[in-house]
XYZ file of N, CA and C in Angstrom:
591
model
N -3.672 -3.519 -0.771
C -2.923 -4.708 -1.980
C -2.030 -4.190 -3.150
N -1.446 -3.351 -3.255
C -0.099 -1.962 -4.030
C 0.782 -3.239 -2.906
N 0.634 -2.788 -1.998
C 1.889 -3.264 -0.461
C 2.395 -4.867 -1.088
N 1.277 -5.711 -1.807
C 1.394 -6.941 -1.490
C 2.178 -7.748 -2.646
N 1.439 -6.705 -3.787
C 1.744 -6.802 -5.016
C 3.503 -6.337 -5.227
N 3.773 -4.881 -4.809
C 5.095 -4.938 -4.650
C 5.839 -5.708 -4.068
N 5.852 -6.756 -2.779
C 6.842 -7.468 -2.243
C 6.142 -8.324 -3.337
N 5.611 -9.243 -3.886
C 5.244 -10.508 -4.712
C 6.432 -10.485 -5.742
N 6.118 -9.047 -6.810
C 7.229 -8.707 -7.570
C 8.842 -8.728 -7.190
N 8.680 -8.073 -5.263
C 9.980 -8.360 -5.346
C 11.334 -9.397 -5.462
N 9.907 -10.422 -4.485
C 10.500 -12.157 -4.466
C 10.752 -12.451 -5.312
N 9.758 -12.065 -6.851
C 9.879 -13.037 -7.815
C 11.273 -12.076 -8.388
N 11.800 -11.221 -8.174
C 13.144 -10.617 -8.802
C 13.722 -11.527 -8.313
N 14.105 -11.568 -7.221
C 14.980 -12.082 -5.844
C 15.101 -13.636 -6.754
N 13.872 -14.167 -7.113
C 13.972 -15.795 -7.655
C 14.892 -15.932 -8.855
N 13.987 -14.569 -9.553
C 14.909 -14.915 -10.947
C 16.266 -14.808 -11.487
N 16.477 -13.687 -9.890
C 18.139 -13.376 -10.601
C 19.086 -15.038 -9.894
N 18.499 -15.254 -8.855
C 18.660 -15.929 -8.098
C 19.162 -17.530 -8.928
N 18.304 -17.451 -9.558
C 17.940 -18.634 -10.282
C 19.008 -18.587 -12.077
N 18.822 -17.548 -11.490
C 19.923 -16.889 -13.352
C 21.744 -17.132 -13.117
N 21.616 -16.598 -11.800
C 23.149 -16.936 -11.740
C 23.780 -17.882 -11.189
N 22.553 -18.799 -10.715
C 22.953 -20.466 -10.402
C 23.183 -21.302 -11.345
N 22.466 -21.135 -12.262
C 22.319 -22.007 -13.546
C 22.381 -22.009 -14.608
N 23.854 -22.472 -15.554
C 23.751 -21.955 -16.787
C 22.880 -22.243 -17.896
N 22.583 -21.245 -18.653
C 21.823 -22.001 -19.503
C 22.300 -22.129 -21.042
N 21.975 -22.751 -22.089
C 22.640 -22.655 -23.446
C 22.258 -21.100 -24.038
N 21.909 -20.152 -23.917
C 21.317 -18.915 -24.350
C 22.864 -18.484 -24.039
N 22.667 -18.319 -22.817
C 23.419 -17.308 -21.975
C 24.926 -17.564 -22.292
N 25.363 -18.367 -22.538
C 26.583 -19.191 -23.389
C 27.134 -17.479 -24.240
N 25.714 -17.732 -25.227
C 26.416 -16.608 -26.423
C 26.208 -15.300 -25.844
N 26.008 -15.059 -25.327
C 25.559 -13.804 -24.177
C 27.251 -13.269 -24.255
N 27.844 -11.693 -24.115
C 28.824 -11.645 -23.898
C 28.817 -11.098 -22.638
N 29.679 -11.305 -22.072
C 30.156 -11.029 -20.583
C 29.553 -10.088 -19.938
N 30.240 -8.829 -20.400
C 29.777 -7.603 -20.471
C 28.099 -7.068 -20.358
N 27.688 -7.781 -22.001
C 25.876 -7.518 -21.661
C 24.979 -8.286 -20.484
N 26.096 -9.208 -19.929
C 25.197 -10.327 -18.921
C 25.597 -9.084 -17.191
N 26.755 -8.503 -17.599
C 26.690 -7.787 -16.125
C 25.988 -7.028 -15.905
N 25.999 -6.373 -17.687
C 24.566 -4.760 -17.541
C 23.238 -5.523 -16.989
N 23.008 -6.716 -17.445
C 21.623 -7.401 -16.818
C 21.193 -7.491 -15.662
N 22.632 -7.981 -15.032
C 22.305 -8.131 -13.673
C 22.530 -7.041 -12.824
N 22.777 -6.027 -13.403
C 23.050 -4.496 -12.663
C 21.762 -4.121 -12.804
N 21.343 -4.012 -14.190
C 19.848 -3.645 -14.383
C 18.350 -4.129 -13.508
N 18.877 -5.659 -13.061
C 17.507 -6.334 -12.116
C 18.155 -6.095 -10.613
N 19.277 -5.789 -10.620
C 19.751 -5.181 -8.822
C 18.971 -4.024 -8.713
N 19.442 -3.536 -10.153
C 19.113 -1.378 -9.835
C 17.300 -1.559 -9.909
N 16.629 -2.670 -10.324
C 15.350 -2.634 -10.626
C 14.452 -3.353 -8.774
N 15.504 -3.841 -8.693
C 15.493 -5.027 -6.911
C 15.476 -3.538 -5.670
N 16.644 -3.010 -6.217
C 16.812 -1.478 -5.231
C 15.714 -0.577 -4.867
N 15.422 -0.384 -6.578
C 14.220 0.352 -6.355
C 12.663 -0.724 -5.700
N 12.151 -1.333 -6.216
C 11.574 -2.365 -4.982
C 11.212 -2.139 -4.172
N 12.549 -2.106 -3.210
C 12.662 -2.116 -1.932
C 12.474 -0.900 -1.257
N 13.146 0.026 -2.342
C 12.471 1.431 -1.426
C 11.491 1.885 -1.499
N 10.293 1.277 -2.557
C 9.258 1.237 -2.836
C 8.471 1.165 -1.179
N 8.687 0.019 -1.408
C 8.339 -0.917 -0.217
C 8.495 -0.555 0.977
N 9.972 0.102 1.538
C 10.095 0.820 2.677
C 9.736 2.226 2.535
N 8.896 3.006 1.803
C 7.957 4.267 1.265
C 6.419 3.817 1.863
N 5.876 2.553 1.693
C 4.623 1.853 1.588
C 4.642 1.725 3.546
N 5.763 0.950 3.854
C 5.671 1.038 5.296
C 5.490 2.081 5.888
N 6.011 3.103 5.703
C 6.024 4.359 6.532
C 4.399 5.087 6.244
N 4.792 4.992 5.310
C 2.679 5.647 4.605
C 1.742 4.833 5.386
N 2.211 3.378 5.906
C 0.575 2.937 6.241
C 0.789 3.133 7.618
N 2.287 3.178 8.851
C 2.622 3.575 9.766
C 2.167 5.186 9.936
N 1.808 6.338 9.224
C 1.661 7.285 9.255
C -0.171 7.318 9.561
N -0.697 6.363 8.425
C -1.915 6.077 8.614
C -2.312 5.341 9.732
N -1.505 4.538 10.146
C -1.778 3.918 10.969
C -2.082 4.885 12.656
N -1.242 6.098 12.918
C -1.281 6.934 13.695
C -2.309 7.918 13.663
N -3.295 7.962 12.456
C -4.544 8.894 11.657
C -5.102 8.632 12.797
N -5.285 7.073 12.319
C -6.474 6.646 12.736
C -6.585 6.741 14.627
N -5.415 6.322 14.679
C -5.586 6.732 16.412
C -5.810 7.973 17.018
N -5.203 9.117 16.265
C -5.306 10.318 16.859
C -6.701 10.984 15.574
N -6.627 12.049 15.096
C -7.429 13.417 14.515
C -6.605 13.738 12.983
N -6.900 13.341 12.259
C -7.023 13.296 10.850
C -7.083 15.377 10.408
N -6.540 16.392 10.581
C -7.231 17.885 10.038
C -5.686 18.484 9.353
N -6.241 18.495 8.032
C -6.003 19.005 7.053
C -4.824 18.184 6.680
N -3.448 19.007 6.089
C -2.460 17.483 5.917
C -1.096 17.347 7.452
N -2.442 17.333 8.400
C -1.646 16.499 9.742
C -2.570 15.884 10.581
N -1.189 15.015 11.314
C -2.527 14.498 12.062
C -1.542 14.701 13.519
N -3.388 14.721 14.034
C -2.376 14.914 15.928
C -2.687 13.605 16.565
N -1.892 13.658 17.371
C -2.004 12.249 18.580
C -1.546 12.798 19.901
N -2.477 12.742 20.715
C -2.372 12.516 22.467
C -1.623 12.021 22.612
N -1.143 11.792 24.130
C -0.391 11.318 23.903
C -0.422 11.001 25.868
N -1.272 9.959 26.873
C -1.689 10.141 27.822
C -1.002 10.048 28.857
N 0.436 9.694 28.893
C 1.075 9.440 29.609
C 2.064 10.551 30.068
N 2.256 12.162 31.326
C 2.842 12.572 31.441
C 4.171 12.725 31.096
N 4.911 13.453 30.706
C 6.288 13.405 30.894
C 6.921 14.885 30.632
N 7.852 14.922 30.777
C 8.997 16.160 30.756
C 8.818 16.969 29.583
N 8.742 18.028 29.029
C 8.681 18.887 27.937
C 9.930 18.148 27.207
N 10.877 18.047 27.613
C 11.979 17.096 26.453
C 11.674 15.319 26.041
N 11.280 15.432 26.927
C 11.093 13.702 27.112
C 10.248 13.639 25.878
N 9.114 14.441 26.340
C 7.640 14.302 25.281
C 7.995 14.371 23.765
N 8.964 15.429 23.840
C 9.528 15.995 22.694
C 10.072 14.899 21.848
N 11.576 13.700 23.010
C 11.627 13.185 21.891
C 10.901 12.135 21.933
N 9.357 11.730 22.252
C 9.067 10.437 21.926
C 7.894 10.866 20.975
N 7.651 11.859 20.805
C 7.112 12.897 19.347
C 7.722 11.921 18.110
N 9.305 12.691 18.540
C 10.279 12.275 16.941
C 10.315 10.755 17.144
N 10.838 10.365 17.896
C 11.140 8.434 18.385
C 9.693 7.764 17.388
N 9.074 8.588 17.088
C 7.313 7.876 16.755
C 6.909 8.316 15.460
N 8.579 9.406 14.659
C 7.806 10.152 13.010
C 7.349 11.474 13.592
N 7.061 12.042 14.734
C 6.891 13.804 14.002
C 7.321 14.422 15.328
N 6.745 15.624 15.310
C 7.154 16.110 16.659
C 6.063 16.943 17.329
N 6.706 17.362 18.605
C 5.248 18.162 19.555
C 4.221 19.022 18.795
N 2.958 18.716 18.375
C 2.042 19.569 17.767
C 2.902 21.487 18.010
N 3.118 21.545 16.545
C 2.635 23.058 16.522
C 2.092 24.351 16.111
N 1.066 25.108 17.074
C -0.123 25.652 16.296
C 0.626 26.925 15.541
N 0.174 26.960 14.162
C 0.953 28.244 13.013
C -0.267 28.619 13.036
N -1.235 29.112 13.231
C -2.580 29.706 13.367
C -3.435 29.843 13.613
N -4.801 30.617 13.934
C -5.598 30.335 14.791
C -6.297 28.940 15.170
N -6.628 28.987 13.924
C -7.133 27.762 13.048
C -6.943 26.306 13.504
N -5.288 25.951 13.460
C -5.025 25.062 14.283
C -5.035 25.438 15.930
N -4.708 26.538 15.903
C -5.168 26.098 17.837
C -5.902 25.426 18.298
N -7.002 25.551 17.645
C -8.192 25.121 18.142
C -8.155 24.177 17.761
N -8.107 23.916 16.579
C -7.909 22.375 16.250
C -7.035 21.673 17.448
N -5.980 21.755 17.553
C -5.620 21.310 18.693
C -6.248 21.230 19.907
N -6.631 22.477 20.092
C -7.826 22.516 21.685
C -8.623 21.921 21.398
N -9.709 21.470 20.453
C -10.905 20.872 20.441
C -10.517 19.408 20.577
N -9.540 18.832 20.135
C -8.905 16.946 19.920
C -8.752 17.249 21.350
N -7.832 17.980 22.111
C -7.033 17.703 23.235
C -8.644 17.859 24.345
N -9.580 18.442 24.087
C -10.388 18.704 25.127
C -11.549 17.023 24.843
N -11.032 17.181 23.911
C -12.364 15.666 23.128
C -11.567 14.219 23.664
N -10.294 14.190 24.002
C -9.082 12.827 24.338
C -9.619 12.984 26.194
N -9.123 13.981 26.482
C -9.113 13.838 27.706
C -10.268 14.778 28.606
N -10.534 14.446 29.281
C -11.548 15.307 30.565
C -10.905 15.818 31.701
N -9.746 15.048 32.168
C -9.118 15.305 33.167
C -8.185 16.087 33.231
N -7.570 16.100 31.804
C -6.058 17.323 31.746
C -6.441 18.406 30.987
N -5.875 19.370 31.794
C -6.587 20.815 31.424
C -5.256 21.281 30.651
N -4.350 20.747 30.638
C -2.834 21.239 30.034
C -2.170 20.560 29.337
N -1.275 20.491 27.979
C -0.463 19.699 27.064
C 0.498 20.353 26.401
N 1.606 19.398 26.443
C 2.993 20.918 26.123
C 2.241 20.686 24.363
N 3.040 21.779 23.667
C 2.987 22.063 22.439
C 4.357 22.428 22.028
N 5.121 22.204 20.951
C 6.294 22.783 20.235
C 6.414 23.680 20.364
N 6.617 25.053 21.578
C 7.092 26.500 21.479
C 8.275 26.309 22.826
N 9.074 27.269 22.312
C 9.764 27.441 23.899
C 11.154 28.718 23.544
N 11.520 29.231 24.949
C 11.836 30.003 24.153
C 13.232 29.334 25.157
N 13.831 28.266 25.063
C 15.526 27.715 26.204
C 16.091 28.467 25.767
N 16.809 28.083 24.343
C 18.365 29.361 23.660
C 18.198 30.390 24.538
N 16.995 31.524 23.667
C 17.276 32.664 24.698
C 15.966 32.747 24.970
N 16.137 34.157 26.118
C 14.539 34.118 26.966
C 13.628 34.771 26.300
N 12.470 34.724 25.625
C 11.724 36.166 24.670
C 11.589 35.524 23.168
N 12.950 34.781 23.286
C 12.576 34.156 21.571
C 12.076 33.245 21.611
N 11.140 32.845 21.085
C 9.926 31.768 21.198
C 10.079 30.893 19.741
N 10.758 29.731 20.135
C 11.061 28.845 18.727
C 10.173 27.536 18.214
N 10.074 27.008 17.332
C 9.387 25.921 17.471
C 10.950 24.701 17.721
N 9.886 23.489 17.509
C 11.160 22.115 18.165
C 12.328 22.087 17.013
N 11.876 22.691 15.894
C 13.022 22.814 15.138
C 13.790 23.945 14.960
N 14.145 24.974 15.492
C 14.480 25.714 16.282
C 14.210 27.093 15.407
N 12.897 26.879 14.023
C 12.718 28.177 13.572
C 11.529 29.176 14.555
N 11.911 30.378 13.716
C 10.878 31.552 15.117
C 9.885 31.174 15.248
N 8.766 31.716 15.521
C 7.188 31.417 15.637
C 6.499 32.617 15.194
N 5.413 32.585 14.374
C 5.399 34.152 14.323
C 3.267 34.649 15.060
N 3.222 33.034 15.082
C 1.602 32.763 15.622
C 1.354 32.914 17.417
N 1.077 33.293 18.302
C 1.489 33.389 19.907
C -0.192 33.293 19.779
N -0.951 32.452 20.618
C -1.909 32.606 21.965
C -1.569 32.989 23.116
N -0.821 33.805 23.616
C -1.310 34.039 25.124
C -2.183 34.306 25.816
N -2.415 33.621 26.905
C -2.986 34.107 27.901
C -3.015 35.495 28.382
N -3.615 36.123 27.865
C -2.776 37.937 28.174
C -3.659 38.528 29.633
N -4.760 37.525 30.135
C -5.662 37.675 31.092
C -5.008 37.873 32.418
N -4.159 36.367 32.047
C -2.868 36.106 33.220
C -1.608 36.906 33.121
N -1.158 37.952 32.091
C -0.233 38.353 31.682
C 1.043 37.686 31.557
N 0.181 36.350 30.347
C 1.132 35.310 29.832
C 2.068 35.840 28.874
N 2.784 35.541 28.484
C 4.068 35.302 29.581
C 4.972 35.500 30.760
N 5.253 34.846 31.667
C 4.830 34.983 32.843
C 6.421 34.856 33.617
N 7.024 33.483 32.988
C 7.894 32.752 33.885
C 9.441 33.520 34.016
N 9.653 33.873 33.143
C 11.021 34.441 32.482
C 12.040 33.672 32.985
N 12.916 33.264 32.560
C 14.384 32.081 32.735
C 13.811 30.783 33.112
N 12.751 30.912 33.794
C 12.557 29.799 35.093
C 11.276 28.980 33.954
N 10.446 29.940 33.338
C 9.632 28.763 33.095
C 9.510 28.770 31.183
N 9.938 28.218 30.591
C 11.193 28.109 29.175
C 9.734 27.395 28.114
N 9.364 26.783 28.575
C 8.249 25.572 27.689
C 7.003 26.314 27.549
N 6.405 25.687 26.590
C 4.533 26.232 26.417
C 3.417 24.955 27.055
N 2.198 25.231 27.350
C 0.973 24.431 27.183
C 0.240 25.149 26.819
N -0.734 24.552 26.517
C -2.000 25.066 25.447
C -3.244 24.214 26.776
N -3.609 25.361 26.996
C -4.858 25.465 28.384
C -5.994 25.218 27.970
N -6.435 24.170 28.538
C -8.169 23.780 28.364
C -8.606 24.964 29.183
N -8.691 24.667 30.444
C -9.119 25.732 30.823
C -9.483 27.504 30.454
N -8.452 27.521 29.502
C -8.516 29.302 29.256
C -8.175 28.823 28.262
N -9.424 27.714 27.256
C -9.978 27.394 26.170
C -9.009 27.614 24.791
N -7.628 27.901 25.269
C -7.043 27.460 24.323
C -5.791 27.928 24.555
N -5.993 29.077 24.879
C -4.767 30.299 25.308
C -3.339 29.378 26.152
N -2.235 29.786 24.948
C -0.929 29.740 25.964
C -0.382 29.884 27.595
N 0.192 29.022 28.272
C 1.089 29.856 28.673
C 2.377 29.469 29.124
N 3.484 30.123 29.626
C 4.754 29.244 29.859
C 4.680 28.602 31.405
N 6.000 27.522 30.886
C 5.778 26.643 32.162
C 7.056 25.965 32.318
N 7.951 25.354 33.394
C 9.175 25.179 34.106
C 8.931 23.538 33.558
N 10.578 23.470 32.395
C 10.077 22.580 31.455
C 10.016 21.056 31.853
N 10.552 20.986 33.480
C 10.353 19.435 33.772
C 9.531 18.847 34.810
N 7.956 20.237 34.428
C 6.956 19.701 34.941
C 6.210 18.238 34.088
N 5.564 17.828 34.827
C 4.663 16.901 33.993
C 3.665 16.931 33.748
N 3.448 16.741 31.826
C 2.062 16.855 31.348
C 1.881 15.882 30.180
N 0.427 16.101 29.685
C 0.438 15.204 28.658
C 1.053 15.816 27.404
N 1.116 15.383 26.182
C 1.210 15.991 24.948
C 0.750 15.482 24.066
N 0.565 16.924 22.688
C 0.000 16.008 21.742
C 1.024 16.264 20.667
N 1.189 15.052 19.988
C 2.397 14.694 18.357
C 1.872 15.227 17.377
N 2.282 15.807 17.018
C 1.975 16.060 15.334
C 3.061 15.842 13.891
N 2.157 15.360 13.299
C 2.712 14.281 11.916
C 2.100 14.745 10.426
N 2.750 14.950 9.853
C 2.683 16.313 8.571
C 2.622 13.966 7.647
N 1.189 15.064 7.001
C 0.996 13.854 6.363
C 0.954 13.893 4.545
N 2.351 13.268 3.827
C 2.504 13.711 2.269
C 1.433 13.836 1.987
């Protein structure tokens, strides 16, 4: 509803600005040109601000649509993508949709991601998450190249085991949400993460 009101005000402002420029009025002759220019600039500034608000509302509406298709947990939304992709393609797809590959920052987030993945997919047992050591072997970072402080490796299988060959990380449902490293060119489903303002 607020979006419709803003759009209406924006259109009204545009019409008034256009009407004022196209028709000279009697009172306008008595207004000095500097003052008239200042008034026009003020109206243009207000219209620019309204456009910014409209665009912000569009972004928020798109984020809410994502949250409706996925799951909302605390200040994040998670959305699983069913089409398997290589790690880099999955990451690029999440970015193109306004998010990133999901990156668990603590045990609770890891459990939330695991539970959501379990709920949406009975077949797939592994999903890409936003953790990798591509740049420097053994130094795991998120998709923004920030160091990771939380890990949930599958120690029963002595993970991570891949050396330089396996540089991307999956969350494994068959291992109860534990992680293991994988060859980045492997096709896996993935989970995108969106921050809620």
